[in-house]
Structures are given as C-alpha cells and as structure tokens.
C-alpha cells in the first residue's frame, strides 16, 4: 500500500540552526500516527512542512511524498490546491483557522460551499447540523471573540475538516478541553480514519493512548522513539519517554497545605450571579481568596470559567451579589494569564521589546527577565523573535514571564499549561505554586484536568453547566 505521506530524512533549518533533524515517517491510510514530545521540539514545524506552510526564512533537506508524489518540488499553486480537499490542517492556535469577523455557522458553511462544492442552502444546512453535533448550536451567530477557548477549538476543527480532506493533520486538537469534549474530538478524528489518514500532535498521553496506531516521541528536534503506540506507552525505552510518562499529574505530589493567616482576604464574593449575552452562567457563588492561596476552577467548556476570572479582576460587574477587594492592593497587580497566548501579544514585534515595554512602563528591574527566563527554561534567543516565530509552549511561558514581572497579588491563570508537555507542565505548576506561597500571590487556576487541580489547589470551585 502507498503511504498517504512519507517523510524521508527531513531536516528543517533556520540559517545554520537545525530545528528538526533527519526525521522519517510513513503515514498509512487507516493507521493513526501520533506525535508526542517536548515543547519546542519541532512538531508543529513538521506539520507545517507537510502542508507547505513553513515561513520563508526556513530551509528544508530531505523529501516529503504525498501518495508517492514528491511535494517539495511541486509548484506552490498545485500544493495549495490540495489544501482542504486532500490535506486538512487543524493548526495549533484555533484563532489562526478562523475569520475574526465571521459568525460561527458561516465559517463552516463557507468551507462546505467553497471547498466542498455544495449549494449555499445545503452548505448552511450541513453546517448547522455539524455545529449542533459539536454542542455549538447556541454559538452559531457568534463571532470568534465571543466564543470560549474550547468552543473556538471545536469550531476550528469543524472548519478545517468540513471539506472532507482525506488526510488530516491535527496539531493539539484537544488542548484545554474537558474530558467529554476531548473524547468527542478523538472519536471524530477516528471516524475520519475509515477512508483517510490521520496525523495528530498532542501533549495528552490519554489522547495518544485512545488513538493507538503508531507513535513518535520527539525531543529537541529529534525522534527519540518510534513504533507501536500501545507498546511504547506501556514499555517506554528512551529515557525521555520514561520521564514524560512519569510526569502525568496522577503521579505528582500533592502540594503541602498553605499556612493560614488572619489577614483580610484579597477578594470576597458574596452570592454572586453573572449572565452574559442573556444567559445566566452561574449564581449564588460565595468564596474568599487569601494571599498565597491556590483556588482551582473546573467546569465544562463554555460554562463561564474565564468570565469568573473577569469578575475577580474587576473587568466585569456581577448581576447580583457583591465583590469586595482588599484596599491595600493596586489594580494593576490583579492579573490574568490568557488562555490563548497569541491573544496577548502583538504579532510582529520582537518579544524582547514587548517585555521591555512592560519594564519601562512600570519602572521595573530589567534583571528580572534573564532570571525568570532561566526559571521557565526559556532560551534567550527567543527574545529577538516575534510571537509568530516561537512554538506554542514557548509563547505560553513568555506570557507567564511577562505577568510575573509585575509581581501579581492575584493571578488568574487560564489553562496555564495547556500547550506544554507533561514535564514542562509539572515544572511550571511547581513554579506557580512556589510563587504563590513565597510571594503571597493568590493563584486562581482554571484547568480541564481535575487530577491536576486536586494535586495543586487548596480549594476547588466547580461551575456547573447552565440550565
Ligand atoms: N520563525 C522561526 N524562526 C526561528 N525559530 C523558530 C521559528 N518558528 C519556530 N522556531 C523554533 O523552532 C522550534 C520548534 O518549533 P515548533 O513550533 O515546531 O515546536 P513544537 O514541538 O510544536 O512545540 P509546542 O509543543 O510548544 O507547540 C522552537 O524552538 C521554535 O522556537
Ligand atoms: Mg506546536
């Protein structure tokens, strides 16, 4: 059988620096291939290379064949003609796949119509049906900025796959989704395998387990292990794979209890209710948050976790009830770490310049930058690049760095490890806990992972599905 995609000794360079080194793989129809690996190890670049979407400054060595046909020498227009019809890519950042001013249903209908060749009415009907199946019917007339992160993720999936490309490249399709939505995406990906091929990049070991098939594990631009997924996950051979699997939250130590203090809480909520867009998100919510305390928030996609954050930071007012802030803190120390890191950065300005703007604006000590870079395991070279020129996990850590420069008193961290491999996720969570405890920062942690929340948090609030 001809592989759908064959990659032969592919290396990717920027200048003289090698980002991916001599990688080979065969993607067979009906047999899922999954890539797990370290953040920044070249997974997304590989997917972009297959699509023909690498930035111009990068050079390639090696070969990529699509159904036996060399892709790298194909004229650009012919490669682009494959997009959506033959090759469908779900990019790591859902926002990159969506039109920011187009309503949800229209985004999907257009793909059915323009790429899939359906009549307008039929395209609308199919789009409406697809949105309903994904639990997105209430969002059909919303534009991307009005969607929650998990909703945007699901919508991007529909838009990318609507035209029925028989080869799907999915870059972290389940990040930040609660378990039921995650399993739904996995089932959808699997359903495409019946007459297609699937390459999935993920940090979620359970997703790799559920997909089965073949597995590649990458670290620092290289493949460290490759073979049958179930065998590797049960009996990892490479040191890196062993460390990765040992870093699942279920094996983390429970964070030790916070030392109680009698100081006034940083924020107090009394019987708070909030609605958005005419829908009641939650009501009767009461709790207090003290310095150094870690509060977990769990709840399904779209239930209002991020909106609760906006309330805690004073960006939204409750419909009912009261929120009281301790007066001794400044408002700029109540901070939010955004769920989607690209949303927090101007795309074309070097990251180092953006960090220095914060330093200058608030009169901070610039020596904090290298210290925090080291703690977050970020290399200094990243600072001369823009947000579009670093990996998803690198940008997520730079977003955290920028927030930490400001020494937050209350930090609302929305899925702060969603784009990180398990080893990095564990390290970053340890760092956040350390900062909360040592510097008396109240940390509000939103996560789709109840095990992680249970290991790390002092108290947990569950937001139920609105009625
Ligand atoms: N335009 C660019 N110029 C220079 N280096 C880049 C550029 N884009 C990405 N890189 C670097 O290439 C490496 C691989 O990036 P890639 O996005 O493929 O990582 P990844 O494995 O997908 O990581 P993550 O899990 O964090 O998404 C990273 O170290 C990144 O900083
Ligand atoms: Mg990536």
XYZ file of C-alpha atoms and ligand atoms in Angstrom:
499
model
C 0.000 0.000 0.000
C 1.313 3.515 -0.813
C 1.679 5.674 2.273
C -0.505 8.806 2.282
C 2.514 10.743 3.431
C 6.094 9.630 3.502
C 8.737 11.841 5.045
C 12.331 10.875 4.281
C 15.214 12.216 6.356
C 13.653 15.624 6.698
C 15.691 18.372 8.347
C 14.459 21.927 8.895
C 16.887 24.817 9.316
C 16.687 28.477 10.092
C 20.039 29.910 9.000
C 22.557 27.356 10.227
C 20.442 26.267 13.179
C 18.830 22.857 12.762
C 15.298 22.786 14.237
C 14.278 19.294 13.101
C 16.926 16.688 12.406
C 16.649 13.889 9.874
C 13.102 12.786 10.623
C 11.464 9.944 8.695
C 7.908 8.664 8.951
C 5.249 6.867 6.955
C 1.597 7.731 7.400
C -0.548 4.835 6.171
C -4.286 5.067 5.342
C -6.382 3.764 8.218
C -3.473 3.747 10.678
C -3.302 6.734 13.034
C 0.100 8.280 13.671
C 0.554 10.386 16.781
C 3.442 12.623 17.828
C 4.106 13.283 21.492
C 7.018 15.358 22.617
C 8.787 18.181 24.260
C 7.589 21.726 23.745
C 9.702 23.401 21.049
C 10.889 20.070 19.643
C 9.695 20.753 16.094
C 6.284 19.043 15.983
C 4.351 21.971 14.555
C 7.148 22.739 12.100
C 6.874 19.187 10.794
C 3.118 19.605 10.221
C 3.720 22.960 8.533
C 6.402 21.422 6.322
C 3.965 18.737 5.154
C 1.354 21.377 4.342
C 3.881 23.702 2.673
C 3.350 26.419 5.247
C 6.823 26.918 6.669
C 7.993 30.521 6.957
C 10.191 31.699 4.052
C 13.309 32.016 6.192
C 13.384 28.245 6.797
C 15.119 25.744 4.545
C 14.482 22.038 4.144
C 16.551 18.990 3.390
C 15.067 15.595 2.613
C 11.853 14.538 0.916
C 8.102 14.620 1.527
C 5.864 12.443 -0.665
C 2.071 12.660 -0.857
C 0.652 9.396 -2.224
C 4.046 8.709 -3.766
C 4.268 12.151 -5.381
C 7.123 14.496 -4.300
C 5.615 17.542 -2.637
C 8.621 19.763 -2.138
C 9.223 20.284 -5.843
C 5.532 20.844 -6.643
C 4.682 24.438 -7.738
C 3.074 26.482 -4.947
C -0.315 26.714 -6.683
C -0.518 22.935 -7.042
C 0.330 22.458 -3.378
C -2.299 24.967 -2.352
C -4.882 23.168 -4.483
C -4.505 20.227 -2.062
C -5.482 22.299 0.983
C -8.879 21.431 2.412
C -9.622 18.928 -0.381
C -6.800 16.427 0.115
C -4.885 17.758 3.120
C -6.717 19.346 6.021
C -4.748 21.030 8.749
C -6.070 21.980 12.127
C -3.471 24.499 13.358
C -2.343 24.636 16.964
C -3.989 28.009 17.550
C -7.692 27.837 16.657
C -7.749 31.598 16.039
C -5.425 31.131 13.084
C -8.033 28.941 11.385
C -10.952 31.303 11.948
C -12.076 34.554 10.384
C -12.322 37.018 13.311
C -15.416 38.818 11.984
C -17.432 35.881 10.632
C -20.213 34.136 12.544
C -19.649 30.502 13.543
C -22.145 28.830 11.237
C -20.976 30.872 8.276
C -17.335 29.855 8.898
C -18.257 26.207 8.455
C -20.847 26.755 5.696
C -18.267 28.576 3.572
C -15.955 25.595 3.632
C -18.791 23.257 2.602
C -19.643 25.652 -0.198
C -16.316 26.959 -1.491
C -14.099 23.940 -0.953
C -16.683 21.138 -0.797
C -18.698 22.453 -3.774
C -22.176 22.362 -2.143
C -25.024 24.774 -2.970
C -25.444 27.561 -0.421
C -28.628 26.241 1.158
C -27.285 22.738 1.529
C -23.999 24.100 2.916
C -25.889 26.083 5.576
C -27.920 23.033 6.500
C -24.854 20.810 6.853
C -23.024 23.489 8.832
C -25.963 23.865 11.201
C -26.089 20.108 11.720
C -22.325 19.911 12.345
C -22.499 22.740 14.890
C -25.328 21.005 16.742
C -23.397 17.739 16.911
C -20.439 19.609 18.427
C -22.608 21.326 21.042
C -22.102 24.655 19.298
C -25.690 25.418 18.222
C -26.062 28.275 20.758
C -22.922 29.861 19.304
C -23.967 29.789 15.669
C -24.374 33.558 15.370
C -21.346 34.475 17.445
C -18.024 35.675 16.083
C -14.752 34.110 17.371
C -14.051 36.784 20.021
C -17.397 35.899 21.642
C -16.518 32.213 21.981
C -14.794 30.472 24.868
C -11.375 28.923 24.118
C -12.818 25.397 23.994
C -15.659 26.493 21.710
C -13.213 28.160 19.293
C -11.177 24.964 19.328
C -14.223 22.893 18.330
C -15.312 25.396 15.687
C -11.825 25.435 14.147
C -11.982 21.655 13.980
C -15.258 21.790 12.046
C -13.995 24.489 9.682
C -10.768 22.589 8.978
C -12.431 19.259 8.282
C -15.736 20.301 6.672
C -14.495 19.848 3.114
C -13.650 16.240 3.899
C -9.907 16.201 3.170
C -8.858 12.564 3.417
C -5.649 13.379 5.240
C -5.928 15.284 8.489
C -3.059 16.925 10.336
C -4.304 17.924 13.760
C -1.969 19.994 15.939
C -3.088 19.650 19.562
C -6.777 19.366 18.709
C -7.897 18.701 22.298
C -5.908 21.182 24.370
C -7.888 22.863 27.115
C -10.981 20.711 26.512
C -12.706 18.853 29.315
C -12.719 15.071 29.091
C -16.092 14.610 27.406
C -15.295 17.142 24.665
C -11.819 15.717 24.291
C -13.188 12.223 23.781
C -15.662 13.599 21.263
C -12.848 15.128 19.186
C -10.863 11.887 19.399
C -13.913 9.930 18.192
C -14.344 12.373 15.307
C -10.712 12.046 14.331
C -11.033 8.270 14.442
C -14.156 8.352 12.291
C -12.103 10.053 9.563
C -9.744 7.089 9.530
C -12.233 4.805 7.837
C -11.248 6.161 4.464
C -8.480 8.563 5.352
C -5.249 9.178 7.221
C -4.576 10.953 10.452
C -1.501 12.581 11.956
C -2.123 14.009 15.420
C 0.237 16.099 17.512
C -0.650 16.107 21.180
C 0.676 16.622 24.687
C -2.108 14.481 26.106
C -0.918 10.936 26.711
C -4.515 9.710 27.063
C -5.270 11.004 23.560
C -2.237 9.116 22.215
C -3.441 6.023 24.068
C -7.003 6.309 22.725
C -5.841 6.859 19.153
C -3.478 3.875 19.218
C -1.706 3.029 15.961
C 1.835 4.343 15.575
C 3.610 6.750 17.900
C 6.598 9.057 17.506
C 8.195 10.710 20.536
C 10.242 13.858 19.853
C 12.720 15.753 21.967
C 14.964 18.641 20.862
C 14.278 18.308 17.146
C 14.889 14.574 17.090
C 12.837 11.421 17.183
C 13.749 9.561 20.362
C 11.310 6.679 19.980
C 9.051 5.426 17.193
C 6.767 2.379 16.882
C 3.517 0.828 18.088
C 1.728 3.317 20.396
C 0.417 0.804 22.941
C 3.836 -0.868 23.272
C 5.731 2.390 23.717
C 3.241 3.750 26.232
C 3.341 0.529 28.252
C 7.094 -0.113 27.937
C 8.931 3.093 27.030
C 12.562 2.521 26.051
C 14.017 6.023 25.676
C 14.860 7.957 28.857
C 12.888 10.957 27.628
C 9.710 8.901 27.059
C 10.062 7.384 30.522
C 10.384 10.806 32.117
C 7.467 12.127 30.083
C 5.135 9.342 31.153
C 6.247 9.639 34.778
C 5.186 13.297 34.745
C 1.427 12.639 34.350
C -0.437 14.671 37.017
C -1.668 11.461 38.675
C 1.913 10.856 39.853
C 2.549 14.432 41.096
C 2.907 15.021 44.840
C 0.028 16.823 46.484
C 1.053 20.400 47.261
C 1.509 20.939 51.014
C -1.171 22.915 52.826
C -0.984 26.690 52.995
C -0.093 28.314 56.320
C -3.258 30.056 57.452
C -3.041 33.751 58.232
C -5.555 36.086 59.790
C -5.012 38.807 57.146
C -8.029 40.192 55.317
C -8.865 38.236 52.128
C -7.699 39.749 48.839
C -11.142 39.287 47.369
C -14.502 38.187 48.751
C -17.503 37.091 46.672
C -20.948 37.068 48.275
C -23.838 35.347 46.468
C -22.607 36.479 43.089
C -24.512 35.841 39.850
C -23.335 36.567 36.310
C -25.035 36.496 32.912
C -23.508 37.025 29.500
C -25.310 37.512 26.232
C -28.622 36.977 28.057
C -27.585 33.603 29.528
C -27.122 33.022 33.239
C -23.670 31.499 33.702
C -23.696 30.982 37.466
C -25.434 32.253 40.568
C -25.119 32.172 44.348
C -21.348 31.934 44.230
C -19.588 32.795 47.502
C -15.949 32.370 48.474
C -12.911 34.193 49.795
C -9.422 34.243 48.428
C -6.391 34.904 50.654
C -2.774 35.760 49.924
C -0.805 32.655 48.941
C -3.932 30.592 48.390
C -4.491 28.440 45.308
C -8.054 28.147 44.082
C -8.956 25.712 41.324
C -11.852 26.317 38.945
C -13.222 23.421 36.972
C -16.235 23.159 34.690
C -17.064 22.179 31.138
C -16.099 24.208 28.108
C -18.196 27.383 27.843
C -19.629 27.306 31.395
C -18.069 30.644 32.343
C -14.692 29.878 33.920
C -12.945 32.697 32.081
C -15.850 35.056 32.805
C -15.467 34.312 36.516
C -11.869 35.447 36.070
C -13.042 38.736 34.578
C -15.238 39.238 37.649
C -12.370 38.502 40.040
C -10.188 41.031 38.271
C -12.910 43.680 38.282
C -13.329 43.646 34.486
C -16.978 42.588 34.735
C -19.664 43.519 37.238
C -21.968 40.874 38.752
C -25.722 40.934 38.036
C -26.375 40.125 41.665
C -24.373 39.852 44.858
C -21.220 41.643 45.912
C -17.475 41.505 45.252
C -15.131 43.172 47.725
C -11.441 43.804 47.080
C -8.950 44.498 49.863
C -7.962 48.125 49.523
C -4.245 47.720 50.120
C -3.585 46.316 46.630
C -3.203 48.139 43.335
C -5.480 47.168 40.472
C -2.557 46.500 38.114
C -1.468 43.678 40.403
C -4.679 41.765 39.716
C -3.705 39.978 36.535
C -4.908 37.465 34.029
C -2.879 34.956 32.088
C -4.830 34.490 28.881
C -5.964 31.062 27.737
C -4.664 31.629 24.210
C -1.157 33.073 24.371
C -1.241 34.652 20.861
C -4.147 36.829 22.054
C -1.759 38.507 24.482
C 0.975 39.563 22.039
C 1.297 41.992 19.151
C 2.247 39.583 16.353
C 5.030 41.472 14.571
C 7.067 42.989 17.397
C 10.025 41.074 18.896
C 9.112 39.526 22.233
C 12.114 41.121 23.972
C 10.831 44.563 23.015
C 7.362 43.764 24.334
C 8.855 42.663 27.668
C 10.987 45.807 27.916
C 7.902 47.934 27.302
C 6.404 46.450 30.473
C 9.662 47.060 32.368
C 9.764 50.710 31.260
C 6.072 51.394 31.764
C 6.110 50.193 35.375
C 9.703 51.158 36.288
C 10.707 47.527 36.961
C 14.110 45.876 37.280
C 15.180 44.519 33.851
C 17.459 41.951 35.506
C 14.284 40.027 36.355
C 13.975 38.978 32.692
C 17.039 36.682 32.472
C 16.300 35.295 35.956
C 12.747 34.369 35.013
C 13.834 33.051 31.593
C 16.110 30.595 33.395
C 13.365 29.522 35.823
C 10.951 28.991 32.916
C 13.617 27.120 30.918
C 13.423 29.572 28.010
C 16.461 30.328 25.880
C 17.453 33.996 25.478
C 17.445 33.690 21.677
C 13.625 33.689 21.743
C 13.569 37.362 22.708
C 14.689 38.529 19.285
C 11.779 36.675 17.616
C 8.093 37.596 17.334
C 5.120 35.710 18.768
C 4.665 34.033 15.371
C 8.225 32.704 15.395
C 8.221 30.640 18.574
C 6.430 27.417 19.486
C 3.030 27.318 21.236
C 4.570 26.219 24.523
C 7.362 28.792 24.357
C 4.845 31.602 23.856
C 2.754 30.316 26.733
C 5.781 30.562 29.046
C 6.730 34.034 27.779
C 3.176 35.177 28.531
C 3.643 33.873 32.069
C 7.011 35.600 32.351
C 5.510 38.963 31.379
C 2.867 38.586 34.075
C 5.378 37.545 36.740
C 7.446 40.679 36.080
C 4.543 42.647 37.556
C 4.553 40.658 40.821
C 0.835 39.859 40.801
C -1.156 39.862 44.026
C -3.934 37.907 42.360
C -3.181 35.858 39.277
C -5.972 34.317 37.262
C -4.245 31.654 35.185
C -6.473 30.214 32.476
C -5.161 26.760 31.478
C -1.538 27.890 32.005
C -0.027 24.573 30.938
C -2.343 23.667 28.037
C 0.424 23.939 25.432
C 3.142 22.193 27.412
C 4.479 18.662 27.514
C 3.938 16.946 30.857
C 7.477 17.505 32.101
C 7.324 21.229 31.388
C 3.750 21.404 32.731
C 4.844 19.900 36.027
C 7.791 22.303 36.289
C 5.630 25.349 35.519
C 2.978 24.313 38.018
C 5.654 23.882 40.689
C 6.960 27.338 39.871
C 3.484 28.875 40.123
C 2.879 27.206 43.474
C 6.266 28.436 44.723
C 5.470 31.997 43.650
C 2.030 31.853 45.241
C 3.392 30.618 48.557
C 6.601 32.677 48.717
C 5.256 35.954 47.427
C 1.752 35.708 48.837
C 0.100 35.786 45.431
C -3.416 34.350 45.313
C -3.491 31.983 42.364
C -6.715 31.082 40.596
C -6.112 28.134 38.373
C -8.511 27.153 35.609
C -7.984 23.666 34.302
C -9.874 20.999 32.408
C -7.883 18.390 34.331
C -9.499 17.515 37.679
C -6.471 15.462 38.760
C -4.082 18.370 38.277
C -6.440 20.669 40.180
C -6.774 18.210 43.037
C -2.968 17.915 43.365
C -2.257 21.619 43.342
C -5.202 23.542 44.831
C -6.258 24.464 48.376
C -9.927 24.848 47.392
C -11.831 23.970 44.239
C -14.934 25.552 42.711
C -16.920 23.649 40.134
C -19.058 25.635 37.725
C -21.927 23.504 36.557
C -23.500 23.536 33.113
C -26.017 26.404 32.992
C -29.635 25.333 32.906
N 10.295 31.556 12.507
C 11.131 30.938 13.349
N 12.435 31.291 13.426
C 13.278 30.651 14.230
N 12.930 29.623 15.017
C 11.659 29.232 15.016
C 10.687 29.853 14.183
N 9.500 29.237 14.389
C 9.711 28.284 15.306
N 11.016 28.260 15.687
C 11.635 27.373 16.675
O 11.587 26.030 16.229
C 11.472 25.139 17.330
C 10.351 24.147 17.032
O 9.113 24.827 16.975
P 7.714 24.075 16.904
O 6.665 25.141 16.853
O 7.736 23.084 15.822
O 7.676 23.322 18.317
P 6.580 22.294 18.870
O 7.250 20.988 19.045
O 5.370 22.372 18.067
O 6.347 22.900 20.321
P 4.976 23.104 21.196
O 4.703 21.791 21.800
O 5.442 24.112 22.215
O 3.932 23.620 20.286
C 11.202 26.007 18.567
O 12.352 26.076 19.377
C 10.886 27.377 17.986
O 11.334 28.401 18.837
Mg 3.477 23.187 18.395
